[in-house]
Coordinates of C-alpha atoms and ligand atoms in Angstrom, one line a residue:
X1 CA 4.3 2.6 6.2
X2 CA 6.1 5.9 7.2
X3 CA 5.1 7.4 10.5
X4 CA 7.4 10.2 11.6
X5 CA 10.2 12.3 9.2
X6 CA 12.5 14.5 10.7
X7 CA 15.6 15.9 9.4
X8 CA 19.2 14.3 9.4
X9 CA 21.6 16.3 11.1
X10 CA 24.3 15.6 8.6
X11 CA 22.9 14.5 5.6
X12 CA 20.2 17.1 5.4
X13 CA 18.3 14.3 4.3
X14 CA 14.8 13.2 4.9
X15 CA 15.1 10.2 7.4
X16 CA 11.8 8.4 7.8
X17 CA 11.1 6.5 10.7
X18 CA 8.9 3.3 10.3
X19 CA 8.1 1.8 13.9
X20 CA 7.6 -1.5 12.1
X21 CA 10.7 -2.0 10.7
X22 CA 12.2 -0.4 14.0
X23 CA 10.1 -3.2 15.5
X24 CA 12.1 -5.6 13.3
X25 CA 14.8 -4.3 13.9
X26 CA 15.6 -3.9 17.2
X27 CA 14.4 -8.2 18.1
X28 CA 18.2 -8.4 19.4
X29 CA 17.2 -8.1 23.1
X30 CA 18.9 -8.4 26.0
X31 CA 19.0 -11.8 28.5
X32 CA 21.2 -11.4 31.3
X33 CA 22.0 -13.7 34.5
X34 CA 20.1 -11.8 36.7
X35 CA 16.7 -11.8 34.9
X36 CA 17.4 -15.9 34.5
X37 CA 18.0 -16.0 38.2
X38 CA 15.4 -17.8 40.3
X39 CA 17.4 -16.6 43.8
X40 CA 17.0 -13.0 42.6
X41 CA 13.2 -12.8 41.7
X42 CA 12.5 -14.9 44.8
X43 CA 14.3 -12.4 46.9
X44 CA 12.9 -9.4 45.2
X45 CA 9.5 -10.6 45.5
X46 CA 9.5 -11.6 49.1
X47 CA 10.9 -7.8 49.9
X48 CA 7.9 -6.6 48.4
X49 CA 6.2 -9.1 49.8
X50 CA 7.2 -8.1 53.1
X51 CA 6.6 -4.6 52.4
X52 CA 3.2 -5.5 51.8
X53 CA 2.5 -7.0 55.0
X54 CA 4.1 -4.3 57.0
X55 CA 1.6 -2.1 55.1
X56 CA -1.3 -4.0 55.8
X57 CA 0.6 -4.0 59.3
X58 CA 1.0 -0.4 60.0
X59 CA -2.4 0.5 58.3
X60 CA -4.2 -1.9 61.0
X61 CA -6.7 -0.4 62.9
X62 CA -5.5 2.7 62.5
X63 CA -8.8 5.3 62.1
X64 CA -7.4 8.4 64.2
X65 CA -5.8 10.2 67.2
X66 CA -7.8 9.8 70.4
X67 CA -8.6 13.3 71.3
X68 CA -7.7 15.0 67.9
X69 CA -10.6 16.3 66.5
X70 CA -9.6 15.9 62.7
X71 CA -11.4 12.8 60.9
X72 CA -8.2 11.5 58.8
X73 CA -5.2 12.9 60.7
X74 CA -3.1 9.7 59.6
X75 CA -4.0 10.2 55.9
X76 CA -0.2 11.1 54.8
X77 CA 1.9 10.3 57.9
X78 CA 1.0 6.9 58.2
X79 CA 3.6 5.5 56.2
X80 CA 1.1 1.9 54.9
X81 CA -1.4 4.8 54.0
X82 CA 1.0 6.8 52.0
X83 CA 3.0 4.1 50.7
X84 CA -0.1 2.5 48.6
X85 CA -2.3 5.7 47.7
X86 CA 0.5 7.7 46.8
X87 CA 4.1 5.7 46.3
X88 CA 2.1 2.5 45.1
X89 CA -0.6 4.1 43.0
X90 CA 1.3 6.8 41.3
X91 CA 4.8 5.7 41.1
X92 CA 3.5 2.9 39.0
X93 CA 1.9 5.4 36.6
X94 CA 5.4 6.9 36.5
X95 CA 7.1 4.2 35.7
X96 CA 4.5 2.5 32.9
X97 CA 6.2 4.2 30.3
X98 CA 10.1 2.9 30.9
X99 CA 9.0 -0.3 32.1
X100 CA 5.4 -1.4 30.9
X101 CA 3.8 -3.8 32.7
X102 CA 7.0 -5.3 34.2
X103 CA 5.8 -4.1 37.7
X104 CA 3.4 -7.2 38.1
X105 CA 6.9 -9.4 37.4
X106 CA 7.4 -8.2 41.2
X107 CA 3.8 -7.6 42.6
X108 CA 3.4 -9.0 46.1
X109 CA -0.7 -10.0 45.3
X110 CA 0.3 -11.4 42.0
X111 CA 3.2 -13.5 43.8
X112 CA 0.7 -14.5 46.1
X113 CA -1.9 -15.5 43.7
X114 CA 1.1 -17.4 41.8
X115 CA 2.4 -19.1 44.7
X116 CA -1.0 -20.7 45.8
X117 CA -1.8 -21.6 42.7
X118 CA 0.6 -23.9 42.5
X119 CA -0.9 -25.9 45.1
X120 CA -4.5 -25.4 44.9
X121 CA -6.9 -27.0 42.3
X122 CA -5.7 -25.7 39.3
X123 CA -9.3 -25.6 37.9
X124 CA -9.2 -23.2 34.8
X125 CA -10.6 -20.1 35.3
X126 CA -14.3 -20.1 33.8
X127 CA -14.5 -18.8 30.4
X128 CA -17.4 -15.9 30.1
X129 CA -15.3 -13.7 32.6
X130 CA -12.1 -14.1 30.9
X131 CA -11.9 -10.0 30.1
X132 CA -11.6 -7.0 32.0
X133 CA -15.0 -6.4 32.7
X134 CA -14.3 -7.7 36.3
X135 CA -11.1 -5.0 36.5
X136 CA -13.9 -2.5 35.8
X137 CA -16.3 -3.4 37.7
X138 CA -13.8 -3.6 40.7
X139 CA -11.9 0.0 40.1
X140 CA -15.6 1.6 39.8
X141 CA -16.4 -0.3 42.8
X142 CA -13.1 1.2 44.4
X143 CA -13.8 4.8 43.2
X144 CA -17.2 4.2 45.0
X145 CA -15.6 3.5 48.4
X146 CA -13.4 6.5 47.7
X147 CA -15.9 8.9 46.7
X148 CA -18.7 8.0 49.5
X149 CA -16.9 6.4 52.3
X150 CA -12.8 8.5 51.7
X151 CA -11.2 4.7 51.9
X152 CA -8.1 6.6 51.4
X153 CA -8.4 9.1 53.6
X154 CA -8.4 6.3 56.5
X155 CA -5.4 3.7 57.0
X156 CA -7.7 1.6 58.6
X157 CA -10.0 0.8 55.5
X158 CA -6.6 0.7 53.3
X159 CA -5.7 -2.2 56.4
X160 CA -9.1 -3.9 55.1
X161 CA -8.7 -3.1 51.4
X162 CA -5.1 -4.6 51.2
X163 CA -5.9 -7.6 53.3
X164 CA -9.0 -8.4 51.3
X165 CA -7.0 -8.0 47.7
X166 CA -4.7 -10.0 49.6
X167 CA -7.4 -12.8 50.5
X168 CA -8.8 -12.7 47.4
X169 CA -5.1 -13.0 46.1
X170 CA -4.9 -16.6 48.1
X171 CA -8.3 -17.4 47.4
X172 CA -8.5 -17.6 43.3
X173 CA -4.8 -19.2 43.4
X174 CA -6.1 -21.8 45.5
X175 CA -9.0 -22.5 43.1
X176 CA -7.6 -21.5 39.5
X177 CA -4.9 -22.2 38.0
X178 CA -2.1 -19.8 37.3
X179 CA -2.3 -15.8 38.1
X180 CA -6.0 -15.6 37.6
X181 CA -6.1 -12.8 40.0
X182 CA -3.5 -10.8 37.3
X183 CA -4.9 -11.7 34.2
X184 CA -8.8 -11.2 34.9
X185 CA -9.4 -9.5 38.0
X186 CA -6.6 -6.9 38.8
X187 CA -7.5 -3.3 37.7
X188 CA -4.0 -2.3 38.6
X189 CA -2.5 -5.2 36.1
X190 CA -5.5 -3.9 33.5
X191 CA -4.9 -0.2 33.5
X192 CA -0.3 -1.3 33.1
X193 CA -1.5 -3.5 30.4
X194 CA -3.4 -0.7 28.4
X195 CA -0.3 2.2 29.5
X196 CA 2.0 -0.5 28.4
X197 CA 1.5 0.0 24.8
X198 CA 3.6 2.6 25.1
X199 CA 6.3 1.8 26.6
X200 CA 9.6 0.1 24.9
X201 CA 10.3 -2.8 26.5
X202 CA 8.9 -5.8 25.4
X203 CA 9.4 -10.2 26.1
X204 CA 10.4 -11.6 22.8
X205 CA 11.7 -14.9 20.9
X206 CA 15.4 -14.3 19.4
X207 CA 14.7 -16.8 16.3
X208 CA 10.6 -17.9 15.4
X209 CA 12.2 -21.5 13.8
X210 CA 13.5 -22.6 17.3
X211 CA 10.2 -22.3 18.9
X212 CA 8.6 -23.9 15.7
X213 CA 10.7 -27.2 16.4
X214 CA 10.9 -26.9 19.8
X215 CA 8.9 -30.1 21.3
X216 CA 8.9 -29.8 25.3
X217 CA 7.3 -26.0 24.9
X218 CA 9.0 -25.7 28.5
X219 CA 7.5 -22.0 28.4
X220 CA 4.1 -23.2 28.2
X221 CA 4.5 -26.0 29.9
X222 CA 7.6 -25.2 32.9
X223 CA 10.8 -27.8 33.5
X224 CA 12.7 -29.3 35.8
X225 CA 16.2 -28.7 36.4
X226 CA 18.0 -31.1 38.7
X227 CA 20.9 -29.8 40.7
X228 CA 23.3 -31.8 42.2
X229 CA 25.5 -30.8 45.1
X230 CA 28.5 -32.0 46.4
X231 CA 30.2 -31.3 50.0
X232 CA 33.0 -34.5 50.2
X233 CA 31.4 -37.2 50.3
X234 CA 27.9 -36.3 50.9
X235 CA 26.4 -36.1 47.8
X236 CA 23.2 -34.5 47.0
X237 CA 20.3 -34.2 44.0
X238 CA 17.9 -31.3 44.3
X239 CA 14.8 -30.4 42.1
X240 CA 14.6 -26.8 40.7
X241 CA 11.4 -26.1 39.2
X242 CA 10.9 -23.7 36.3
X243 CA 7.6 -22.8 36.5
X244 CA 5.6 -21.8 32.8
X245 CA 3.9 -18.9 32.5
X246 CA 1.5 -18.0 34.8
X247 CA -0.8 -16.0 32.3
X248 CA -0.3 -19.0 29.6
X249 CA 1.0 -16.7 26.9
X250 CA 2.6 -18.4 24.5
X251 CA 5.5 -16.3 23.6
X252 CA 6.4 -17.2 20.3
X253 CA 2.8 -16.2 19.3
X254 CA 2.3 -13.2 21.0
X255 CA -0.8 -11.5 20.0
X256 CA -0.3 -7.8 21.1
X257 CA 0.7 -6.2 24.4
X258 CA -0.9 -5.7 27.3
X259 CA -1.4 -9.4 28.4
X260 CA 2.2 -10.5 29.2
X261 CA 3.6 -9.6 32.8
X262 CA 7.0 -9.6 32.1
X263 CA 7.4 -12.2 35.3
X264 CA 10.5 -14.0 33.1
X265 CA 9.3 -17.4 34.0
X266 CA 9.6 -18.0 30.0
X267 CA 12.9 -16.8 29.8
X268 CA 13.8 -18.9 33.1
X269 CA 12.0 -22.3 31.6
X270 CA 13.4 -22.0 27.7
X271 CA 16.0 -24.4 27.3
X272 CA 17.4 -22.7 24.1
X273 CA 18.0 -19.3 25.6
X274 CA 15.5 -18.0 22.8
X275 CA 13.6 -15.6 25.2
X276 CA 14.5 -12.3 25.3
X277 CA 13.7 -8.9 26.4
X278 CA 14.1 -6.2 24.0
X279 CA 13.4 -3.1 22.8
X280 CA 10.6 -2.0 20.9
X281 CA 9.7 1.5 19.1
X282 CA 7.7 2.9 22.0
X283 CA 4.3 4.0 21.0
X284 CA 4.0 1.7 18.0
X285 CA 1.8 -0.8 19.3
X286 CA -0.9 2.3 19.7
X287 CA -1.4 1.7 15.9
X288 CA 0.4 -1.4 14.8
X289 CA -1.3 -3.7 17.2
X290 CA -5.2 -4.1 15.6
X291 CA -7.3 -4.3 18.4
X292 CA -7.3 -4.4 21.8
X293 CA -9.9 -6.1 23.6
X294 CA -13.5 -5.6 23.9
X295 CA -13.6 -5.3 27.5
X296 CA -10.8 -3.1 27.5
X297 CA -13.1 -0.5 26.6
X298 CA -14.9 -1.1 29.7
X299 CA -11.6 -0.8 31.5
X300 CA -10.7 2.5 29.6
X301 CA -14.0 4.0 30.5
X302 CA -13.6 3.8 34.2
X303 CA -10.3 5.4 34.2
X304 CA -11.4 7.9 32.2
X305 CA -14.5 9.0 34.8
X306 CA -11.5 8.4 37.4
X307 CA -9.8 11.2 35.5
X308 CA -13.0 13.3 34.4
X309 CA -14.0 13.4 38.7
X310 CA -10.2 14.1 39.6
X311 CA -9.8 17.4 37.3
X312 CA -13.8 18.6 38.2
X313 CA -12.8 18.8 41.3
X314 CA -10.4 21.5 40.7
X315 CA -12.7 23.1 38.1
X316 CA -15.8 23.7 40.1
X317 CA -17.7 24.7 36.4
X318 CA -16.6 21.5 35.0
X319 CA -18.0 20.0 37.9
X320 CA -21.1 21.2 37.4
X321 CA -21.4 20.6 33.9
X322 CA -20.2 17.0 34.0
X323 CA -22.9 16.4 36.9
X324 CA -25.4 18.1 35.3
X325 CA -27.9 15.0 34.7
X326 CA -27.1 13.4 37.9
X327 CA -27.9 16.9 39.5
X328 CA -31.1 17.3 37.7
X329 CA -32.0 13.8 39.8
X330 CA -31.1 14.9 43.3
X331 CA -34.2 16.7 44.1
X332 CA -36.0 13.4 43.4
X333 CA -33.8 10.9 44.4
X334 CA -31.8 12.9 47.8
X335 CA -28.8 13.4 48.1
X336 CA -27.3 10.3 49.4
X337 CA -28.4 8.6 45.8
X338 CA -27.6 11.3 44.3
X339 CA -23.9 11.3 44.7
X340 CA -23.7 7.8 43.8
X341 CA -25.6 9.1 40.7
X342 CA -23.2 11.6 40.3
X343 CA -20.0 8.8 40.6
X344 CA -21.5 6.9 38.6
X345 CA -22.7 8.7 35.7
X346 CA -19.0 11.0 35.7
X347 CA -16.9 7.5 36.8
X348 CA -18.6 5.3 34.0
X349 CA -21.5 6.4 31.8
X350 CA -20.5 9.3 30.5
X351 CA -16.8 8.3 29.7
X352 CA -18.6 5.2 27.2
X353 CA -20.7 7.8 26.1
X354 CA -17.5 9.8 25.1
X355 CA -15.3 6.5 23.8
X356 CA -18.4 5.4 22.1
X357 CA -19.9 8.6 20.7
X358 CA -17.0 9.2 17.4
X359 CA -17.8 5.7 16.8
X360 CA -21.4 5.9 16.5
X361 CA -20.8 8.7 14.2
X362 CA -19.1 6.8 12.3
X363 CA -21.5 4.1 12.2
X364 CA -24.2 6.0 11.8
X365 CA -23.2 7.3 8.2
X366 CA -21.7 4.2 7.3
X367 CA -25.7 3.0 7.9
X368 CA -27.1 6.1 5.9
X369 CA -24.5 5.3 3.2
X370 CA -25.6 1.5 3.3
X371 CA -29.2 2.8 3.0
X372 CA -28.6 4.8 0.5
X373 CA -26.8 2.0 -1.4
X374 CA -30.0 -0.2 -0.8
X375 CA -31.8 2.5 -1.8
X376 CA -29.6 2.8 -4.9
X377 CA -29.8 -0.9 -6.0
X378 CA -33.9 -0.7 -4.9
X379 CA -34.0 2.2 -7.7
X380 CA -31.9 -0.2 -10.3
X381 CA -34.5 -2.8 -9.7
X382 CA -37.2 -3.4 -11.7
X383 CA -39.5 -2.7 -8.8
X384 CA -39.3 0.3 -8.9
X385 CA -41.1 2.4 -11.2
X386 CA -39.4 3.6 -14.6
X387 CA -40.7 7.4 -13.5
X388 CA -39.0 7.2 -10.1
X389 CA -35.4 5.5 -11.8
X390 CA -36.0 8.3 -14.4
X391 CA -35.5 11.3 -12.1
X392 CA -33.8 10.1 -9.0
X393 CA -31.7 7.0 -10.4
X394 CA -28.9 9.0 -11.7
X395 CA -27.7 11.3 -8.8
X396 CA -28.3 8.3 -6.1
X397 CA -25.5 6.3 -8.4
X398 CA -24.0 9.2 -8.8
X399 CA -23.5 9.5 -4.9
X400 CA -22.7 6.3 -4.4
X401 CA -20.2 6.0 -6.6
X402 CA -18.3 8.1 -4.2
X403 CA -19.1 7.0 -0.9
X404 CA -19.4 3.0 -1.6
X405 CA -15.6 2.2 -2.2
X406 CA -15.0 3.3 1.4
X407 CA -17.9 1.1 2.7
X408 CA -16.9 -2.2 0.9
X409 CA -13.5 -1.8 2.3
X410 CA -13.9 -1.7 6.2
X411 CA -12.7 -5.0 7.3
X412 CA -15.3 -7.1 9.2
X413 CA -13.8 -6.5 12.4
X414 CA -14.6 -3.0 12.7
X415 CA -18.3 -3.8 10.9
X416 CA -19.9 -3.2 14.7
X417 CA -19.4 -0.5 17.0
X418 CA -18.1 -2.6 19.3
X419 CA -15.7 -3.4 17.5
X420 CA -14.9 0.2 16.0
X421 CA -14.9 1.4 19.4
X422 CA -12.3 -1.0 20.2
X423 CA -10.1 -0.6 17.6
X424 CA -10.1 2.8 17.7
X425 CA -9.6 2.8 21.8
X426 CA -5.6 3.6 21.3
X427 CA -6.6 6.8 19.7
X428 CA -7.2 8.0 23.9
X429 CA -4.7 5.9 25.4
X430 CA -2.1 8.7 25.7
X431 CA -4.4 11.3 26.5
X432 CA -5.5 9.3 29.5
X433 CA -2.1 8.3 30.2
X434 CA -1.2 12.1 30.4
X435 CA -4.2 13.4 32.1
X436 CA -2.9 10.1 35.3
X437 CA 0.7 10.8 34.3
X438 CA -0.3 14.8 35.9
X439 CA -1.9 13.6 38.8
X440 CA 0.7 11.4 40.1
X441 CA 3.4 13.9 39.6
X442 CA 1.6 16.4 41.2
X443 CA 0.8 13.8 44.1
X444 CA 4.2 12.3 44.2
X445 CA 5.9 16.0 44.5
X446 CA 3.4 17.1 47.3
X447 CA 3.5 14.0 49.2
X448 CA 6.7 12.4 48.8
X449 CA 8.4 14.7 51.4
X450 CA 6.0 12.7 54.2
X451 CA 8.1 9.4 53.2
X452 CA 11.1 10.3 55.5
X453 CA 8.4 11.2 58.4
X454 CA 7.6 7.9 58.1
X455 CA 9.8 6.0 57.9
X456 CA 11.1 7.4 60.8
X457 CA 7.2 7.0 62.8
X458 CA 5.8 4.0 60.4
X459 CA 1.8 4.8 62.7
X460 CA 2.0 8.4 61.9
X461 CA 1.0 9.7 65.2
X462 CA 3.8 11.4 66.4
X463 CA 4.4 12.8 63.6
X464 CA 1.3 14.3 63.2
X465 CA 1.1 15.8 66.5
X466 CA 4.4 16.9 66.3
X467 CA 3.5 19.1 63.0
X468 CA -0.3 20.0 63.3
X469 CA -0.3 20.6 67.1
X470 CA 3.2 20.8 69.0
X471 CA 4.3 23.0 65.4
X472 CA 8.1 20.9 66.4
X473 CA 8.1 20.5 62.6
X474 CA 6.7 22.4 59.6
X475 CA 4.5 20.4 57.2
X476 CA 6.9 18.5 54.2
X477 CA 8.0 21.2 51.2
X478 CA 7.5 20.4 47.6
X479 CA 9.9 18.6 45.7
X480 CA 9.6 20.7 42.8
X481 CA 8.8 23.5 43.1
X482 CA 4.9 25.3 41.4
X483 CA 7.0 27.1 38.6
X484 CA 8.8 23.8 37.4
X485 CA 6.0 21.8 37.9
X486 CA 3.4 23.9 36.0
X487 CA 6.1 23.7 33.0
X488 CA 6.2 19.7 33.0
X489 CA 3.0 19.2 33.5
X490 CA 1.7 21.5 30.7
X491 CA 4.1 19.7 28.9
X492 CA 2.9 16.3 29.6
X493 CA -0.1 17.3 28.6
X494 CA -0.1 18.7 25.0
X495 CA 2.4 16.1 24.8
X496 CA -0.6 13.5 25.5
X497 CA -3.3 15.7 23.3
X498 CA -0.5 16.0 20.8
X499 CA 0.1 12.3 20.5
X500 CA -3.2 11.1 20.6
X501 CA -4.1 13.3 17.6
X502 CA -0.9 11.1 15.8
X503 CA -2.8 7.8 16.8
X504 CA -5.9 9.0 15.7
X505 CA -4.4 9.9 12.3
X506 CA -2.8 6.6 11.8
X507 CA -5.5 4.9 12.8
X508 CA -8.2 6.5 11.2
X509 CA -6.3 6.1 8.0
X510 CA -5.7 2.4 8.7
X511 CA -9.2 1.6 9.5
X512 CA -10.2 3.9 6.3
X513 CA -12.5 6.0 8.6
X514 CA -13.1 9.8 9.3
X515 CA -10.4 11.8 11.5
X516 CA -12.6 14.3 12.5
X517 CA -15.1 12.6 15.1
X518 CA -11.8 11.1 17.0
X519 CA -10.6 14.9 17.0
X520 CA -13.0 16.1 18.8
X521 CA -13.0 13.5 20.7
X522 CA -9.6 14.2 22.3
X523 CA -10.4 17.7 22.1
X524 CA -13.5 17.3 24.7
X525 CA -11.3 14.9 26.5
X526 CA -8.3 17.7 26.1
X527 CA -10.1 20.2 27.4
X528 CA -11.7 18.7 30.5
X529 CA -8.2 17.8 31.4
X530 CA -6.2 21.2 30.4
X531 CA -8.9 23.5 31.7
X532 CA -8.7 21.4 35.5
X533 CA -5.0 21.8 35.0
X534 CA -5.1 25.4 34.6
X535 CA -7.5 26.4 37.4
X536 CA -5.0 23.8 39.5
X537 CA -2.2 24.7 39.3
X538 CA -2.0 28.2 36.8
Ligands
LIG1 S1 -2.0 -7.8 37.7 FE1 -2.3 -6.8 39.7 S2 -2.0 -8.3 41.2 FE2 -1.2 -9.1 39.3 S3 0.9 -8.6 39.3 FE3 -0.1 -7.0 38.2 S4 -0.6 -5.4 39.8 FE4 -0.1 -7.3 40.8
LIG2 S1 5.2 -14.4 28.3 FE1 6.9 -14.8 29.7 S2 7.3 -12.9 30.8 FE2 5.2 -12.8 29.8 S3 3.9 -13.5 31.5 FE3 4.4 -15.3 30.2 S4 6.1 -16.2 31.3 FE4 5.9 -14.1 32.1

């Protein structure tokens, strides 16, 4: 299977490039001390837990200035405020595409859900919501509280927001075993794990035959290492656990990416130093790996409206068009239950609507073809009559001939929408990716300048006062500046539209379906996003 061919510089020779084989390939991975070392994860993860609480810290109570007639003055200067809507938020968006999914190896909530579940109940977590429809549900829930309430405009409710992910962090540790919280309930850890296909680090086995005769499946299962310590004659034996994998991967089996959080506890717990992390071709797993799951399309949809409501706003006429049926309703319905119409319909419906819709074109003539195929074999029957086979028989064969092969070979898999839909979800992931990837670099340029402000005044108020009303400081610059910016994140974009279009090639081929409903798919998808690009920042 060849996917890309570019020139040789030398030879002048075609080269192709085969991310599979590169996949093969490149299984020599790195292991070094540090990523083996239980001192340096523990340290890493109590900064950022610490961080975390200083957030929720800082953030506390914190609504507005007594006599300052704004309603969010403390939105950027508060430093907890900033640090998770802006630094948290978008850097990780950033980042995705070195690191994957690797974040969550370090996440304070996730280190908190870990850490209590290893001395709660351990009761398994219950099987119907083992997805992400729960990650949905919860980042459309979020998008609610931003849209009608401004949650982020307000450190106070970010104070409340944290400390209840932060409760509810505790809570399902106590109560289920391993990272629950990361694996089913996390939109943050949902939305890395779909981004993460296309990044190019991966955790891998060195050598399949060692896992296959490995008995004590440490991985899986965690060890204990017992250390002994020695000061004269005062001799000492202590117990260092190895704990398995929280997300109970089993790493030799590895179905797909997405799943794993790259927390090293594998690589920590083999005995045979067969764990590895190593480099993959990035974007491969957008059409190598089959399917992702189900309820990732749930997932994908609410990011997507995320997106759609993000670039509407700075295309009023998108806006308007998006909202159209929600609009229709406000006249009826008011305008309080209107705008949650609105989020809801832009933030969910319609983005299934637009990951669904190629699909059900698809479908839909695969079900014409099958009827006419009935039809066909009705004709060839006896029960119909000879008159009827006479003059219609031939062409419907005829027909059929044609179309049938493709029919017969769609694997049973893809036989449902459902399932076509979710195969065929990679096809958008970069486009999304690209249209995020914009708005965090636009954010992170515009707001990144606040970070010295407050580190210096962590509350914000001084800092505020000192800029919007004693004018002691000017407001923070850009980083970039409009010029450079516009030309990366045009880029970024055609980049995503461009990509996409690859993964909807490859995949359509593979899944022996028609291109053209997924290209128009990513050019309505394109297009919302490059037009609110344009009016933004062109
Ligand atoms: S899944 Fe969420 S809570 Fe868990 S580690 Fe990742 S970001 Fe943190
Ligand atoms: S497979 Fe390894 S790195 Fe991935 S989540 Fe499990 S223990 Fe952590």
């Amino acid at each position: 299977m060849t996917f890309f061919a570019f020139r040789g510089v030398k030879s002048h020779r075609w080269i192709f490039y085969d991310p599979i084989k590169v996949k093969r390939k490149m299984m020599s991975g790195i292991s070094p001390r540090f990523l083996k070392s239980i001192a340096f994860w523990t340290v890493l993860r109590g900064v950022f837990l610490v961080v975390f609480a200083g957030m929720v810290a800082v953030t506390w109570g914190r609504w507005g200035i007594d006599g300052i007639d704004v309603p969010d003055p403390l939105m950027y200067t508060n430093v907890g405020n900033l640090l998770f809507w802006a630094v948290w938020l978008m850097g990780l968006v950033v980042l995705v595409p070195l690191f994957g999914r690797l974040w969550c190896g370090v996440c304070p909530l996730g280190f908190l859900n870990e850490i209590a579940s290893r001395w709660g109940l351990s009761r398994p977590f219950p099987r119907p919501l083992k997805n992400d429809y729960s990650k949905a549900v919860l980042l459309l829930a979020t998008l609610l509280l931003m849209g009608l309430f401004r949650l982020h405009h307000y450190p106070g409710a970010t104070a409340v927001y944290l400390a209840a992910w932060g409760l509810l962090a505790v809570l399902l540790g106590l109560v289920f075993s391993g990272r629950s919280l990361c694996s089913y309930v996390c939109p943050i850890g949902g939305m890395l794990g779909l981004y993460s296909r296309m990044a190019p680090l991966e955790v891998t086995i060195r050598n399949r035959g060692i896992c296959e005769d490995c008995e004590s499946k440490d991985c899986v299962r965690g060890s204990d290492v017992w250390i002994r310590l020695a000061l004269g004659r005062v001799r000492s034996v202590f117990r260092l656990r190895h704990h398995p994998c929280p997300v109970n991967l089993s790493v030799w089996d590895m179905k797909g990416t997405g799943r794993c959080l790259g927390c090293f506890n594998c690589l920590r717990a083999c005995p045979y130093d067969n764990v590895q992390l190593s480099l993959r071709a990035p974007l491969a797993p957008l059409w190598v790996e089959r399917y992702p799951r189900y309820s990732e399309t749930a997932l994908a949809a609410v990011l997507l409206g995320f997106l759609l409501l993000s670039y509407s706003r700075f295309w009023p006429g998108l806006g308007s068009v998006l909202a159209f049926p929600a609009s229709a309703l406000v006249p009826v319905v008011g305008t309080g239950a209107g705008r949650v119409l609105y989020l809801v319909w832009v933030g969910f419906l319609l983005p299934t609507l637009l990951i669904f819709a190629p699909s059900i074109s698809v479908q839909a003539t695969r079900a014409v073809s099958a009827g006419g195929a009935a039809f066909g074999t009705w004709l060839n029957s006896e029960k119909a009559s000879s008159s009827i086979r006479f003059w219609i028989a031939p062409r419907v064969r005829e027909t059929l001939s044609e179309n049938g092969e493709g029919d017969e070979a769609v694997v049973e898999e893809t036989d449902t929408l459902r399932g076509l839909s979710a195969a065929c979800l990679p096809i958008l992931i970069p486009l999304i990716f690209s249209g995020h990837l914009v708005l965090a670099l636009v954010k992170l340029n515009a707001k990144l300048g606040y970070l010295p402000l407050g580190m210096a005044d962590p509350v914000g108020i001084q800092s505020y006062l000192a800029i919007e009303e004693l004018e002691l400081l000017s407001r923070p610059g850009l980083i970039l500046s409009i010029p450079v910016l516009r030309w990366i994140t045009g880029m970024v974009m055609v980049g995503g539209i461009a990509l996409s279009l690859v993964a909807a090639a490859r995949i359509s081929r593979r899944e022996e379906i028609p291109f053209l409903p997924y290209a128009v798919q990513i050019g309505l998808v394109g297009l919302c996003f490059a037009g609110g690009l344009y009016k933004w920042l062109f």
